[in-house]
């Protein structure tokens, strides 16, 4: 275009010089991108479909990183990019190795079996009157017909409280009968993926146990200190207050009623129920204060020993013990690591609360549990603490909220303003994550937390600790009364905020690419310090607009074809009125509806019988007709074929005749077996499925336990489908 060749070289040199100057100004921030690139490699493994793609990605990342070192001429940009690319390759390799290390065969299909197992963990679900057991089966089980059946390495079973024997404890060996099924896939696109969680947890089957449950070898340790402490706390308090108190002490939320738990979520207070930074900080601070005061009573120790260092060691022990007591969940591990780093920094005389601390905690968690980076717990906890630290490291914010020579009223007002600003920023930072995973966003959480966090930190937790201490001498009853009153106040606040108009905004499942854009934009803004950080607004705004303009699905079909939700003129309506609470809530959330879905048969634009239901949906400038079966009973073939030909979409839980040919899409048992749950957006003509061709993630295509081959008995077949297969022939 008329530009001399040397001009292009000069232009590149100018750009390179500008980049080097920028990175020189940001040199202290570069290390913060290491856990980001590590998480990027983990995310890339989840996004790519199969081992071939994972191998190519690792090789490309490594080759690109080495190429940067080879041609970068020693500049900071080349070194930084090379380290980032190699770290991403490490993240991808870590999660791949982790998925292989936890690989266990899963159950091939639903079965009812009697078996013996060792109790690995016990989780009381008092609000649901259940006890959840994690079991390690011993040997094979036996089906109802006496045939042996191979069982997975680990199974999770729910028992009714009345069916759980008193001798049940961790380490006990039990014999029981249970209905087991493979870990379920998400029912519809965007729903909770328990199959992925179960894969990394080594769980190959879940189900419901039946009485009698026989303890063949009693436990030596009982249910464990965590369960015992939870039961003790619950026995001292009434209602969900006992469940919240147990959650603060042990992380056990099974005693909180669903109504109160939902109110806490809608009010933005659910983070109080997850043992994380708030709880670890309170435990460490209280331990250090008590140890320091007690040791200071000795003049010799005060003169000859570094009491703050001893108190810090006691605080570290308290953090580790609290983490183990509460089940070592991801937020707790992150908070424990952060607390240990803070204590180490204080012991060395360094500044403790920095973004480098957050980065170190994130890297430690991802190195040990790389799969946690894809879960909401990891994302919410690290997004919150990163937003807080980035805000208070900003020079303007630090100058405004830092120490001032002023009276107590102004200092108090400044502190309240700091809490409010921090709460608002955290709400905005967590909103994309909450919408992506839970399809809901709270609007008043920042204001509720101004009261709830001080109430929990400075009133509830100290009172609960004092009550537990006094219970050793049977003197804790008056303190438990105060704990009850304070927790009732917290629940009252949650219900007031949750019932306020517009407290929660429900949105349909957002595209993963839109979520990724918002995350990248937010991280870019949080980690850089120069004016180039403002570029993060571009992907952040694009992702937000994309998510907000994503239309809600018009039709949701579960993987078994039984449940269908259709968007009508009055709102989201369900095909069947007999659906469990979980199914109704799940379809409402993924349909972007806050509240109970309607019944399709009651809508004026639907025509339903006991066996079929037809409704028309206006989209893309025309009417779409959806036909769905409501029962397993057959209908006259001529009537069905005629209805199919007049419909655009046909949905059924059973296999439909080949002559049932709709105008656009047929979703019967044969198709849904290949696709899983389906989401249809008629206006855009898009179809989103759970199962996709070529997806080889291990929980999508897991190794299946071999089923015991059928042995035909004298007298003919028993009539089951599997009974007609002998040696692979029909």
XYZ file of C-alpha atoms in Angstrom:
730
model
C 0.000 0.000 0.000
C 2.980 2.287 -0.555
C 4.529 1.834 2.903
C 8.220 0.915 2.682
C 9.221 -2.376 4.182
C 11.405 -0.674 6.785
C 8.362 1.373 7.820
C 6.535 -1.758 8.922
C 9.574 -2.794 10.933
C 9.721 0.601 12.600
C 6.012 0.418 13.364
C 6.404 -2.971 14.996
C 9.309 -1.657 17.038
C 7.190 1.244 18.276
C 4.384 -1.127 19.274
C 6.848 -3.452 20.978
C 8.378 -0.559 22.873
C 4.934 0.623 24.021
C 4.035 -2.873 25.210
C 7.319 -3.202 27.086
C 6.757 0.154 28.808
C 3.243 -0.896 29.789
C 4.430 -4.208 31.205
C 7.237 -2.421 33.047
C 4.622 -0.238 34.745
C 2.567 -3.360 35.540
C 5.493 -5.597 36.533
C 4.153 -6.145 40.054
C 0.835 -7.377 38.645
C 2.178 -9.928 36.161
C 2.475 -12.721 38.710
C -1.262 -12.413 39.407
C -1.983 -13.825 35.958
C -0.405 -17.194 36.711
C -3.524 -18.654 38.425
C -5.663 -17.027 35.721
C -3.769 -18.857 32.983
C -3.833 -22.044 35.058
C -7.612 -21.726 35.290
C -7.767 -20.902 31.575
C -6.119 -24.205 30.746
C -8.583 -26.028 32.996
C -11.500 -24.241 31.317
C -10.083 -25.164 27.911
C -10.200 -28.856 28.859
C -13.878 -28.557 29.737
C -14.599 -26.667 26.491
C -12.780 -29.014 24.076
C -14.571 -32.280 23.269
C -12.123 -35.195 23.246
C -8.586 -36.444 23.965
C -7.390 -35.635 20.456
C -8.369 -31.993 20.910
C -6.778 -31.918 24.379
C -3.489 -33.256 22.985
C -3.499 -30.716 20.166
C -4.235 -27.884 22.605
C -1.386 -28.890 24.946
C 1.076 -29.159 22.056
C -0.007 -25.820 20.585
C 0.245 -24.050 23.935
C 3.696 -25.483 24.606
C 4.914 -24.774 21.084
C 3.611 -21.214 21.216
C 5.234 -20.631 24.591
C 8.598 -21.938 23.412
C 8.297 -19.901 20.208
C 7.775 -16.758 22.268
C 10.987 -17.484 24.135
C 12.835 -18.163 20.883
C 11.827 -14.995 18.999
C 11.146 -12.624 21.888
C 14.735 -11.319 22.142
C 14.581 -11.311 25.931
C 11.739 -8.811 26.305
C 9.281 -8.927 29.198
C 6.319 -9.348 26.828
C 7.753 -12.505 25.273
C 8.708 -13.987 28.643
C 5.321 -13.168 30.179
C 3.408 -14.613 27.241
C 5.566 -17.746 27.221
C 5.080 -18.343 30.940
C 1.332 -17.763 30.592
C 0.972 -20.205 27.691
C 3.032 -22.870 29.441
C 0.971 -22.381 32.611
C -2.228 -22.863 30.592
C -0.793 -26.090 29.192
C -0.034 -27.161 32.754
C -3.636 -26.455 33.787
C -5.014 -28.503 30.903
C -2.691 -31.373 31.734
C -3.558 -31.202 35.430
C -7.308 -31.524 34.961
C -6.851 -34.289 32.396
C -4.585 -36.218 34.769
C -7.026 -35.621 37.612
C -9.955 -36.985 35.582
C -7.950 -40.107 34.780
C -6.806 -40.612 38.359
C -10.377 -40.649 39.712
C -11.741 -42.847 36.910
C -14.132 -45.475 38.222
C -16.758 -47.506 36.342
C -20.335 -46.414 36.928
C -23.489 -48.458 37.191
C -24.888 -49.440 33.808
C -28.556 -48.898 34.609
C -31.165 -48.840 37.375
C -31.114 -51.868 39.630
C -32.335 -53.021 43.034
C -29.605 -54.859 44.911
C -28.721 -56.113 48.364
C -25.102 -55.580 49.332
C -22.639 -54.994 52.146
C -20.644 -51.771 52.354
C -18.381 -49.745 54.589
C -19.752 -46.369 55.686
C -17.367 -43.670 54.493
C -19.379 -40.572 55.466
C -22.698 -39.685 57.103
C -24.614 -36.496 56.362
C -27.863 -35.919 58.277
C -30.535 -34.119 56.232
C -32.824 -33.318 59.134
C -35.040 -30.884 57.211
C -35.876 -33.666 54.724
C -35.939 -36.392 57.420
C -33.180 -38.268 55.613
C -29.676 -39.527 56.312
C -27.237 -39.488 53.393
C -24.610 -42.232 53.407
C -21.502 -42.478 51.285
C -20.709 -46.185 51.044
C -17.832 -48.306 49.795
C -19.404 -51.614 48.641
C -17.688 -54.830 49.692
C -17.791 -57.483 46.983
C -20.736 -57.922 44.649
C -24.386 -57.335 45.370
C -27.371 -59.528 44.682
C -30.413 -58.557 42.625
C -33.936 -59.447 43.675
C -33.813 -62.588 41.535
C -30.579 -63.707 43.203
C -28.325 -62.853 40.254
C -24.995 -61.242 41.309
C -24.434 -57.641 40.246
C -21.183 -55.675 40.196
C -21.311 -52.416 42.142
C -19.254 -49.235 41.719
C -16.351 -48.301 43.946
C -18.435 -45.692 45.816
C -22.209 -45.185 46.050
C -24.347 -42.556 47.734
C -27.603 -43.639 49.345
C -30.366 -41.726 51.130
C -32.072 -43.415 54.065
C -35.177 -42.376 55.939
C -34.294 -41.245 59.452
C -36.475 -43.986 60.918
C -34.563 -46.626 58.917
C -31.100 -45.555 60.103
C -29.930 -47.805 62.982
C -28.497 -46.183 66.084
C -25.203 -48.080 65.726
C -24.613 -46.451 62.341
C -21.285 -44.605 62.225
C -18.284 -43.811 60.072
C -16.282 -46.963 59.448
C -19.167 -49.332 60.218
C -20.017 -52.186 57.856
C -23.704 -52.414 56.956
C -25.892 -54.688 54.879
C -28.857 -53.103 53.117
C -31.066 -53.201 50.063
C -31.228 -50.150 47.804
C -32.533 -48.987 44.469
C -29.494 -47.664 42.614
C -29.110 -45.750 39.377
C -26.187 -44.148 37.503
C -25.339 -40.532 38.397
C -27.894 -38.512 36.424
C -27.015 -36.091 33.666
C -28.532 -32.597 33.722
C -32.249 -32.856 33.088
C -32.192 -29.912 30.639
C -29.404 -27.677 29.272
C -28.200 -25.330 31.989
C -29.324 -27.528 34.899
C -27.050 -28.876 37.642
C -24.575 -31.436 36.292
C -24.385 -34.006 39.072
C -22.754 -36.544 36.749
C -19.646 -34.345 36.529
C -19.503 -33.822 40.288
C -20.005 -37.548 40.894
C -17.222 -38.461 38.455
C -14.608 -36.409 40.297
C -16.000 -37.648 43.617
C -15.646 -41.284 42.550
C -19.397 -41.877 42.946
C -20.652 -44.517 40.528
C -24.271 -44.792 41.653
C -26.875 -43.016 43.766
C -30.176 -44.172 45.141
C -32.529 -44.833 48.023
C -31.999 -47.446 50.715
C -34.747 -49.549 52.279
C -35.193 -51.008 55.734
C -33.920 -53.058 57.370
C -30.349 -51.740 57.486
C -28.221 -54.180 59.462
C -24.938 -53.067 61.072
C -22.701 -56.126 60.788
C -19.560 -54.418 62.135
C -20.099 -51.482 64.507
C -18.186 -48.260 64.109
C -15.299 -47.560 66.484
C -15.638 -43.777 66.176
C -19.409 -43.340 65.886
C -20.773 -40.862 63.408
C -17.723 -38.640 63.800
C -17.091 -35.404 65.649
C -18.643 -33.309 62.885
C -21.990 -35.128 62.967
C -21.960 -35.312 66.770
C -21.308 -31.577 67.066
C -24.041 -30.780 64.534
C -26.544 -32.915 66.415
C -25.628 -31.274 69.704
C -26.092 -27.772 68.273
C -29.402 -28.660 66.615
C -30.694 -30.108 69.882
C -30.078 -26.766 71.607
C -31.967 -24.566 69.146
C -35.383 -24.565 67.505
C -36.226 -24.588 63.813
C -33.794 -23.494 61.144
C -31.813 -21.511 63.723
C -30.233 -24.800 64.759
C -29.359 -25.575 61.146
C -27.719 -22.176 60.640
C -25.766 -22.541 63.888
C -24.626 -26.005 62.789
C -23.623 -24.610 59.387
C -21.497 -21.936 61.069
C -19.715 -24.527 63.193
C -19.447 -27.599 60.956
C -20.677 -26.598 57.494
C -23.674 -28.953 57.790
C -26.727 -27.288 56.174
C -29.013 -30.327 56.193
C -31.143 -29.056 59.090
C -32.206 -25.773 57.477
C -35.717 -25.903 56.047
C -36.119 -25.357 52.327
C -38.225 -22.250 52.908
C -35.572 -20.591 55.072
C -32.767 -21.739 52.808
C -34.509 -20.185 49.800
C -35.042 -16.945 51.734
C -31.318 -16.822 52.538
C -30.455 -17.343 48.875
C -32.887 -14.693 47.637
C -31.628 -12.203 50.210
C -28.000 -12.723 49.191
C -27.086 -14.250 52.555
C -26.438 -17.833 51.456
C -22.679 -17.242 51.688
C -23.079 -17.160 55.480
C -24.046 -20.841 55.372
C -20.856 -21.851 53.569
C -17.831 -21.924 55.842
C -15.403 -19.567 54.096
C -13.322 -16.475 54.737
C -15.704 -14.877 57.227
C -15.785 -17.939 59.475
C -12.086 -18.809 59.187
C -11.123 -15.217 59.946
C -13.335 -15.116 63.031
C -11.951 -18.448 64.284
C -8.324 -17.433 63.710
C -8.772 -13.965 65.224
C -10.537 -15.329 68.310
C -7.881 -18.009 68.816
C -5.021 -15.547 68.462
C -6.654 -13.058 70.834
C -7.310 -15.663 73.523
C -3.845 -17.261 73.264
C -2.121 -13.879 73.244
C -4.012 -12.679 76.331
C -3.404 -15.884 78.247
C 0.312 -15.997 77.463
C 0.703 -12.321 78.348
C -0.303 -13.181 81.912
C 3.175 -14.660 82.359
C 5.803 -11.872 82.700
C 8.620 -14.274 81.784
C 6.942 -15.308 78.521
C 6.080 -11.703 77.709
C 9.772 -10.739 78.047
C 11.482 -13.768 76.485
C 9.102 -15.109 73.819
C 7.581 -13.699 70.638
C 3.987 -13.976 71.763
C 2.488 -12.766 68.456
C 4.330 -15.561 66.652
C 3.066 -18.171 69.107
C -0.448 -16.785 68.779
C -0.103 -16.939 64.990
C 0.875 -20.619 65.201
C -2.181 -21.272 67.373
C -4.329 -19.420 64.827
C -2.885 -21.553 62.021
C -3.725 -24.712 63.968
C -7.258 -23.390 64.502
C -7.651 -22.685 60.765
C -6.498 -26.171 59.791
C -8.634 -27.857 62.450
C -11.707 -25.830 61.482
C -11.178 -26.745 57.819
C -10.982 -30.465 58.627
C -13.988 -30.242 60.956
C -16.203 -28.635 58.301
C -15.480 -31.210 55.617
C -12.700 -29.426 53.674
C -14.957 -27.785 51.103
C -13.441 -25.566 48.403
C -14.303 -22.188 50.026
C -12.961 -23.443 53.348
C -9.719 -24.703 51.799
C -9.277 -21.396 49.974
C -9.872 -19.452 53.180
C -7.565 -21.724 55.176
C -4.753 -21.297 52.660
C -5.304 -17.534 52.674
C -5.274 -17.430 56.470
C -2.017 -19.397 56.616
C -0.419 -17.052 54.094
C -1.613 -14.021 56.064
C -0.162 -15.434 59.263
C 3.129 -16.211 57.509
C 3.281 -12.685 56.117
C 2.620 -11.200 59.551
C 5.339 -13.367 61.062
C 7.796 -12.140 58.396
C 6.743 -8.529 58.810
C 5.291 -8.265 55.291
C 2.021 -6.758 54.081
C -0.492 -9.585 54.283
C -3.759 -8.640 52.582
C -2.885 -8.328 48.887
C -4.033 -9.741 45.578
C -0.928 -11.930 45.611
C -2.418 -13.672 48.615
C -5.604 -14.352 46.640
C -3.588 -15.570 43.656
C -1.571 -17.941 45.835
C -4.743 -19.353 47.380
C -6.348 -19.891 43.974
C -3.237 -21.588 42.618
C -3.021 -23.938 45.623
C -6.654 -25.007 45.253
C -6.377 -25.568 41.481
C -3.159 -27.539 41.808
C -4.827 -29.962 44.236
C -8.439 -29.900 42.983
C -8.375 -28.534 39.421
C -11.995 -29.545 38.780
C -13.155 -27.075 41.428
C -12.388 -24.184 39.055
C -15.490 -25.115 37.042
C -17.803 -25.072 40.075
C -19.781 -22.143 41.451
C -18.235 -22.428 44.919
C -14.701 -21.701 43.674
C -15.826 -18.983 41.294
C -18.039 -17.171 43.796
C -15.523 -17.230 46.621
C -12.551 -16.059 44.568
C -14.574 -13.485 42.619
C -15.760 -11.927 45.878
C -12.351 -11.717 47.527
C -10.672 -10.530 44.310
C -13.226 -7.743 43.904
C -12.768 -6.665 47.531
C -8.971 -6.638 47.349
C -8.885 -4.890 43.954
C -11.244 -2.196 45.227
C -9.320 -1.468 48.405
C -5.937 -1.532 46.649
C -7.065 1.296 44.372
C -5.258 4.480 45.459
C -8.400 6.640 45.514
C -10.386 4.127 47.572
C -7.450 3.527 49.933
C -7.055 7.277 50.469
C -10.765 7.851 51.115
C -11.355 4.908 53.450
C -7.953 4.923 55.099
C -7.183 6.359 58.569
C -8.301 9.967 59.101
C -8.094 12.406 61.962
C -11.825 12.797 62.564
C -14.521 12.308 65.144
C -16.309 9.069 65.884
C -19.529 9.912 63.944
C -17.608 10.647 60.732
C -15.462 7.542 61.232
C -18.602 5.450 61.661
C -20.199 6.974 58.564
C -17.041 6.302 56.581
C -17.045 2.688 57.758
C -20.685 2.201 56.756
C -19.984 3.755 53.349
C -17.038 1.377 52.925
C -19.238 -1.621 53.752
C -21.944 -0.461 51.347
C -19.518 0.209 48.488
C -17.806 -3.126 49.051
C -21.148 -4.934 49.198
C -22.381 -3.342 45.979
C -19.157 -4.212 44.164
C -19.302 -7.815 45.389
C -22.925 -8.105 44.245
C -21.989 -6.876 40.764
C -18.951 -9.166 40.651
C -20.965 -12.229 41.680
C -24.019 -11.503 39.547
C -22.720 -13.074 36.279
C -21.604 -16.207 38.153
C -24.919 -16.515 40.013
C -26.918 -16.063 36.805
C -24.784 -18.563 34.881
C -25.015 -21.327 37.490
C -28.324 -20.599 39.255
C -30.173 -18.383 36.728
C -31.009 -15.884 39.462
C -29.502 -12.639 40.687
C -30.281 -10.874 43.954
C -30.674 -7.102 43.993
C -30.697 -6.187 47.674
C -27.936 -8.451 48.984
C -25.486 -5.592 49.563
C -27.883 -3.815 51.922
C -28.826 -7.026 53.745
C -25.171 -7.922 54.288
C -24.460 -4.593 56.004
C -26.536 -5.927 58.905
C -26.080 -9.676 58.474
C -22.272 -9.839 58.345
C -21.631 -7.852 61.585
C -24.490 -9.702 63.268
C -23.002 -13.069 62.333
C -19.354 -12.164 62.991
C -19.605 -10.206 66.229
C -22.765 -11.623 67.822
C -23.776 -15.082 66.603
C -20.400 -16.789 66.269
C -18.904 -15.552 69.589
C -22.103 -16.433 71.438
C -22.192 -19.883 69.843
C -18.548 -20.530 70.745
C -19.202 -19.413 74.324
C -22.313 -21.602 74.566
C -20.386 -24.660 73.353
C -17.651 -23.943 75.869
C -20.125 -23.578 78.742
C -21.916 -26.769 77.694
C -18.910 -28.672 79.009
C -20.184 -27.764 82.466
C -23.889 -27.783 81.601
C -24.136 -23.981 81.851
C -24.752 -23.020 78.224
C -28.582 -22.715 78.259
C -28.743 -18.898 78.799
C -26.235 -18.297 76.006
C -28.109 -20.630 73.660
C -31.202 -18.484 74.283
C -29.254 -15.446 73.048
C -28.027 -17.428 70.036
C -31.638 -18.368 69.243
C -32.763 -14.721 69.372
C -29.880 -13.507 67.178
C -30.439 -16.213 64.559
C -34.186 -15.521 64.554
C -33.266 -11.907 63.787
C -31.064 -13.067 60.904
C -33.885 -15.216 59.493
C -36.358 -12.345 59.896
C -34.004 -10.115 57.893
C -33.655 -12.790 55.194
C -37.416 -13.179 54.803
C -38.004 -9.410 54.751
C -35.431 -8.872 52.014
C -36.461 -11.976 50.054
C -40.131 -10.933 49.983
C -39.372 -7.357 48.877
C -40.589 -6.512 45.354
C -37.917 -7.182 42.772
C -35.567 -8.851 45.245
C -34.576 -11.487 42.683
C -34.256 -11.298 38.924
C -34.584 -14.615 37.074
C -32.871 -15.060 33.726
C -32.637 -18.022 31.359
C -29.419 -19.954 30.901
C -26.822 -17.675 29.349
C -24.386 -18.795 26.625
C -21.060 -20.002 27.974
C -19.221 -17.649 25.611
C -21.060 -14.641 27.084
C -20.129 -15.786 30.584
C -16.485 -16.207 29.541
C -16.402 -12.673 28.108
C -17.696 -11.200 31.362
C -15.196 -13.189 33.425
C -12.271 -12.127 31.221
C -13.374 -8.494 31.342
C -13.791 -8.536 35.107
C -10.381 -10.147 35.685
C -8.723 -7.663 33.319
C -10.181 -4.730 35.264
C -9.302 -6.217 38.658
C -5.673 -7.177 38.015
C -4.208 -4.288 36.023
C -3.436 -0.880 37.537
C -2.775 1.472 34.580
C -5.382 3.050 32.339
C -5.292 -0.006 30.047
C -7.460 -1.764 32.611
C -10.414 0.111 31.128
C -10.222 -2.122 28.061
C -11.786 -4.812 30.213
C -15.063 -2.940 29.928
C -15.319 -3.999 26.267
C -15.679 -7.785 26.781
C -17.577 -7.174 30.024
C -20.232 -5.048 28.309
C -20.421 -7.307 25.253
C -20.914 -10.383 27.440
C -23.542 -8.641 29.591
C -25.527 -7.466 26.561
C -25.277 -10.926 25.026
C -26.546 -12.559 28.225
C -29.381 -10.069 28.740
C -30.571 -10.331 25.139
C -30.477 -14.142 25.070
C -34.119 -15.181 24.680
C -35.668 -17.624 27.098
C -36.249 -21.103 25.619
C -39.720 -21.762 24.232
C -39.674 -25.504 24.958
C -37.735 -27.478 27.596
C -37.722 -31.278 27.439
C -36.125 -33.464 30.114
C -33.878 -36.318 29.086
C -36.503 -38.972 29.800
C -39.175 -37.133 27.787
C -41.657 -37.198 30.648
C -41.577 -33.527 31.537
C -42.057 -30.710 29.049
C -42.270 -26.984 29.790
C -43.727 -24.686 27.117
C -43.708 -20.898 27.078
C -47.283 -19.724 26.583
C -48.884 -16.309 26.578
C -49.469 -16.543 30.327
C -45.956 -17.821 31.149
C -44.064 -21.086 31.420
C -46.436 -24.060 31.652
C -45.703 -27.714 32.425
C -47.154 -30.660 30.579
C -47.761 -32.830 33.655
C -49.261 -31.706 36.928
C -47.692 -34.604 38.833
C -44.074 -33.495 39.029
C -41.789 -33.260 42.035
C -40.704 -29.988 43.554
C -37.183 -30.401 42.202
C -38.420 -30.878 38.642
C -40.755 -27.892 38.847
C -38.080 -25.626 40.315
C -35.467 -26.809 37.841
C -37.678 -26.146 34.810
C -38.718 -22.754 36.174
C -35.120 -21.673 36.824
C -33.851 -22.757 33.417
C -36.875 -21.161 31.784
C -36.047 -17.810 33.408
C -39.150 -17.810 35.636
C -39.235 -16.814 39.294
C -41.967 -18.894 40.884
C -44.054 -21.947 40.152
C -44.707 -22.873 36.504
C -48.291 -23.088 35.301
C -50.171 -26.172 34.111
C -50.404 -26.463 30.344
C -53.849 -28.076 30.417
C -55.250 -24.930 32.070
C -54.055 -22.555 29.340
C -56.574 -21.262 26.798
C -54.223 -21.803 23.839
C -53.671 -25.499 24.666
C -55.907 -28.483 23.919
C -55.200 -31.448 26.167
C -56.661 -34.877 26.786
C -55.457 -37.519 29.210
C -52.954 -38.811 26.637
C -52.048 -35.904 24.329
C -51.553 -32.162 24.557
C -51.294 -29.648 21.695
C -50.373 -25.987 22.003
C -49.443 -23.204 19.598
C -46.529 -20.816 20.146
C -46.017 -17.559 18.238
C -42.365 -17.132 17.226
C -40.401 -15.846 14.229
C -43.496 -14.402 12.633
C -45.535 -17.590 12.583
C -47.280 -20.117 14.803
C -45.453 -23.244 15.941
C -47.464 -26.245 17.034
C -46.070 -28.498 19.777
C -47.548 -31.960 20.378
C -46.627 -33.973 23.504
C -47.816 -37.245 24.991
C -49.036 -37.054 28.597
C -49.238 -40.749 29.435
C -47.711 -44.097 28.540
C -50.996 -45.346 27.050
C -51.261 -45.903 23.321
C -53.569 -43.759 21.205
C -55.212 -44.774 17.898
C -52.458 -44.897 15.276
C -54.396 -42.924 12.679
C -55.154 -40.150 15.146
C -51.495 -39.986 16.241
C -50.131 -39.854 12.695
C -52.543 -37.087 11.758
C -51.586 -35.074 14.832
C -47.867 -35.568 14.092
C -48.199 -34.275 10.539
C -49.930 -31.116 11.732
C -47.315 -30.415 14.430
C -43.897 -28.781 14.136
C -42.457 -30.439 17.248
C -43.476 -33.780 18.749
C -42.283 -34.902 22.197
C -42.841 -38.275 23.828
C -41.326 -40.403 26.559
C -41.873 -43.520 24.453
C -40.794 -44.537 20.980
C -43.146 -43.200 18.321
C -43.987 -44.922 15.022
C -41.801 -44.111 12.032
C -44.860 -42.711 10.258
C -45.144 -40.035 12.965
C -43.290 -37.326 11.042
C -43.620 -33.716 12.303
C -42.752 -30.715 10.178
C -39.539 -29.868 12.069
C -38.436 -31.967 15.049
C -39.306 -35.314 16.603
C -38.136 -35.944 20.179
C -39.132 -39.420 21.289
C -37.351 -41.990 23.443
C -34.955 -43.043 20.670
C -33.854 -39.483 19.933
C -33.672 -38.349 23.562
C -31.455 -41.324 24.388
C -28.871 -39.760 22.054
C -29.428 -36.106 22.933
C -30.374 -36.027 26.608
C -32.414 -33.026 27.697
C -33.275 -30.497 24.986
C -33.890 -26.754 24.930
C -35.669 -25.215 21.918
C -35.710 -21.522 21.018
C -38.192 -21.303 18.180
C -37.575 -17.646 17.375
C -33.910 -18.319 16.579
C -34.469 -21.888 15.426
C -31.823 -23.218 17.824
C -31.682 -26.627 19.486
C -29.413 -27.123 22.515
C -28.813 -30.650 23.810
C -27.068 -32.184 26.803
C -25.274 -34.897 24.827
C -23.381 -33.883 21.716
C -21.698 -36.015 19.097
C -17.976 -36.249 19.727
C -18.119 -35.215 23.395
C -15.764 -37.621 25.164
C -15.582 -36.092 28.610
C -15.480 -39.068 30.982
C -18.778 -38.358 32.750
C -20.536 -38.125 29.373
C -19.078 -41.418 28.153
C -18.051 -43.250 31.344
C -16.821 -46.819 31.640
C -19.804 -49.005 32.506
C -19.786 -51.922 34.885
C -20.413 -55.163 33.070
C -23.831 -56.525 33.810
C -24.174 -60.182 34.724
C -25.143 -62.115 31.584
C -28.635 -63.591 31.698
C -28.862 -67.340 32.104
C -32.132 -68.660 30.681
C -33.889 -70.908 33.111
C -35.898 -73.969 32.312
C -39.455 -73.007 31.617
C -38.874 -70.079 29.281
C -38.073 -66.427 29.477
C -39.232 -64.110 32.240
C -40.480 -61.415 29.950
C -37.914 -58.676 30.557
C -36.223 -56.995 27.623
C -32.774 -58.183 28.691
C -34.060 -61.751 28.941
C -34.271 -61.991 25.148
C -30.545 -61.405 24.672
C -28.427 -64.522 24.993
C -24.773 -64.444 23.910
C -25.392 -61.218 22.035
C -28.185 -62.697 19.867
C -31.931 -62.190 19.854
